[in-house]
């Protein structure tokens, strides 16, 4: 009877293999998310530096870019049309 109680208490106290695997997977996903956030941060900083540089070299750069972004008829590559199903 005592052995059964000890085994039950150990099973409660120690996480099962499935729970441990899930925790490890969650930790891995959190690490990947943090890495992606860091990459995004660096990418945004690089984009901002490039935009600032282009504005110093080409004063009308901002108006040209805003026109192409607001143009609904062209895609990001400047070509007409969009993605069709």
mmCIF file of C-alpha atoms in Angstrom:
data_model
loop_
_atom_site.group_PDB
_atom_site.id
_atom_site.type_symbol
_atom_site.label_atom_id
_atom_site.label_comp_id
_atom_site.label_asym_id
_atom_site.label_seq_id
_atom_site.Cartn_x
_atom_site.Cartn_y
_atom_site.Cartn_z
ATOM 1 C CA UNK A 1 0.000 0.000 0.000
ATOM 2 C CA UNK A 2 2.807 2.432 0.858
ATOM 3 C CA UNK A 3 4.614 1.623 -2.401
ATOM 4 C CA UNK A 4 1.514 2.525 -4.410
ATOM 5 C CA UNK A 5 1.222 5.815 -2.546
ATOM 6 C CA UNK A 6 4.920 6.596 -3.144
ATOM 7 C CA UNK A 7 4.576 5.819 -6.849
ATOM 8 C CA UNK A 8 1.486 8.023 -7.073
ATOM 9 C CA UNK A 9 3.242 10.908 -5.286
ATOM 10 C CA UNK A 10 6.257 10.611 -7.593
ATOM 11 C CA UNK A 11 4.022 10.676 -10.651
ATOM 12 C CA UNK A 12 2.377 13.853 -9.375
ATOM 13 C CA UNK A 13 5.673 15.538 -8.469
ATOM 14 C CA UNK A 14 7.583 14.673 -11.653
ATOM 15 C CA UNK A 15 6.275 15.818 -15.020
ATOM 16 C CA UNK A 16 5.473 13.097 -17.474
ATOM 17 C CA UNK A 17 7.638 12.599 -20.558
ATOM 18 C CA UNK A 18 4.929 14.176 -22.719
ATOM 19 C CA UNK A 19 4.746 17.262 -20.534
ATOM 20 C CA UNK A 20 8.526 17.630 -20.548
ATOM 21 C CA UNK A 21 8.597 17.317 -24.335
ATOM 22 C CA UNK A 22 5.832 19.910 -24.648
ATOM 23 C CA UNK A 23 7.713 22.282 -22.349
ATOM 24 C CA UNK A 24 10.889 21.836 -24.393
ATOM 25 C CA UNK A 25 8.968 22.444 -27.616
ATOM 26 C CA UNK A 26 7.391 25.573 -26.134
ATOM 27 C CA UNK A 27 10.797 26.809 -25.000
ATOM 28 C CA UNK A 28 12.217 26.182 -28.487
ATOM 29 C CA UNK A 29 9.343 28.129 -30.042
ATOM 30 C CA UNK A 30 9.874 31.014 -27.624
ATOM 31 C CA UNK A 31 13.568 31.086 -28.560
ATOM 32 C CA UNK A 32 12.716 31.075 -32.272
ATOM 33 C CA UNK A 33 10.234 33.914 -31.757
ATOM 34 C CA UNK A 34 12.843 35.950 -29.894
ATOM 35 C CA UNK A 35 15.376 35.345 -32.680
ATOM 36 C CA UNK A 36 12.845 36.415 -35.317
ATOM 37 C CA UNK A 37 11.978 39.541 -33.329
ATOM 38 C CA UNK A 38 15.675 40.407 -33.168
ATOM 39 C CA UNK A 39 16.065 39.835 -36.919
ATOM 40 C CA UNK A 40 13.030 42.033 -37.593
ATOM 41 C CA UNK A 41 14.445 44.756 -35.366
ATOM 42 C CA UNK A 42 17.760 44.714 -37.256
ATOM 43 C CA UNK A 43 15.969 44.645 -40.598
ATOM 44 C CA UNK A 44 13.850 47.658 -39.646
ATOM 45 C CA UNK A 45 16.922 49.538 -38.454
ATOM 46 C CA UNK A 46 18.699 48.761 -41.723
ATOM 47 C CA UNK A 47 15.655 49.900 -43.732
ATOM 48 C CA UNK A 48 15.505 53.155 -41.765
ATOM 49 C CA UNK A 49 19.216 53.826 -42.310
ATOM 50 C CA UNK A 50 18.841 53.125 -46.040
ATOM 51 C CA UNK A 51 15.817 55.423 -46.288
ATOM 52 C CA UNK A 52 17.707 58.191 -44.500
ATOM 53 C CA UNK A 53 20.666 57.723 -46.827
ATOM 54 C CA UNK A 54 18.482 57.825 -49.934
ATOM 55 C CA UNK A 55 16.732 60.956 -48.685
ATOM 56 C CA UNK A 56 20.091 62.716 -48.323
ATOM 57 C CA UNK A 57 21.187 61.705 -51.827
ATOM 58 C CA UNK A 58 17.823 62.067 -53.569
ATOM 59 C CA UNK A 59 15.616 64.719 -51.941
ATOM 60 C CA UNK A 60 12.534 63.695 -53.951
ATOM 61 C CA UNK A 61 12.974 60.012 -53.036
ATOM 62 C CA UNK A 62 10.190 60.082 -50.434
ATOM 63 C CA UNK A 63 7.576 61.450 -52.848
ATOM 64 C CA UNK A 64 8.550 58.877 -55.494
ATOM 65 C CA UNK A 65 8.259 56.011 -53.019
ATOM 66 C CA UNK A 66 4.934 57.212 -51.603
ATOM 67 C CA UNK A 67 3.494 57.419 -55.140
ATOM 68 C CA UNK A 68 4.526 53.843 -55.944
ATOM 69 C CA UNK A 69 3.210 52.516 -52.619
ATOM 70 C CA UNK A 70 -0.165 54.229 -53.059
ATOM 71 C CA UNK A 71 -0.579 53.082 -56.657
ATOM 72 C CA UNK A 72 -3.190 50.303 -56.514
ATOM 73 C CA UNK A 73 -2.621 49.140 -60.111
ATOM 74 C CA UNK A 74 0.936 47.973 -59.629
ATOM 75 C CA UNK A 75 2.422 45.293 -57.436
ATOM 76 C CA UNK A 76 5.496 45.613 -55.273
ATOM 77 C CA UNK A 77 7.626 44.831 -58.321
ATOM 78 C CA UNK A 78 6.120 47.747 -60.258
ATOM 79 C CA UNK A 79 4.343 45.488 -62.732
ATOM 80 C CA UNK A 80 0.650 45.725 -63.522
ATOM 81 C CA UNK A 81 -1.732 43.137 -62.187
ATOM 82 C CA UNK A 82 -1.975 41.170 -59.025
ATOM 83 C CA UNK A 83 -2.193 37.644 -57.797
ATOM 84 C CA UNK A 84 -5.134 35.784 -59.239
ATOM 85 C CA UNK A 85 -6.765 32.658 -57.822
#
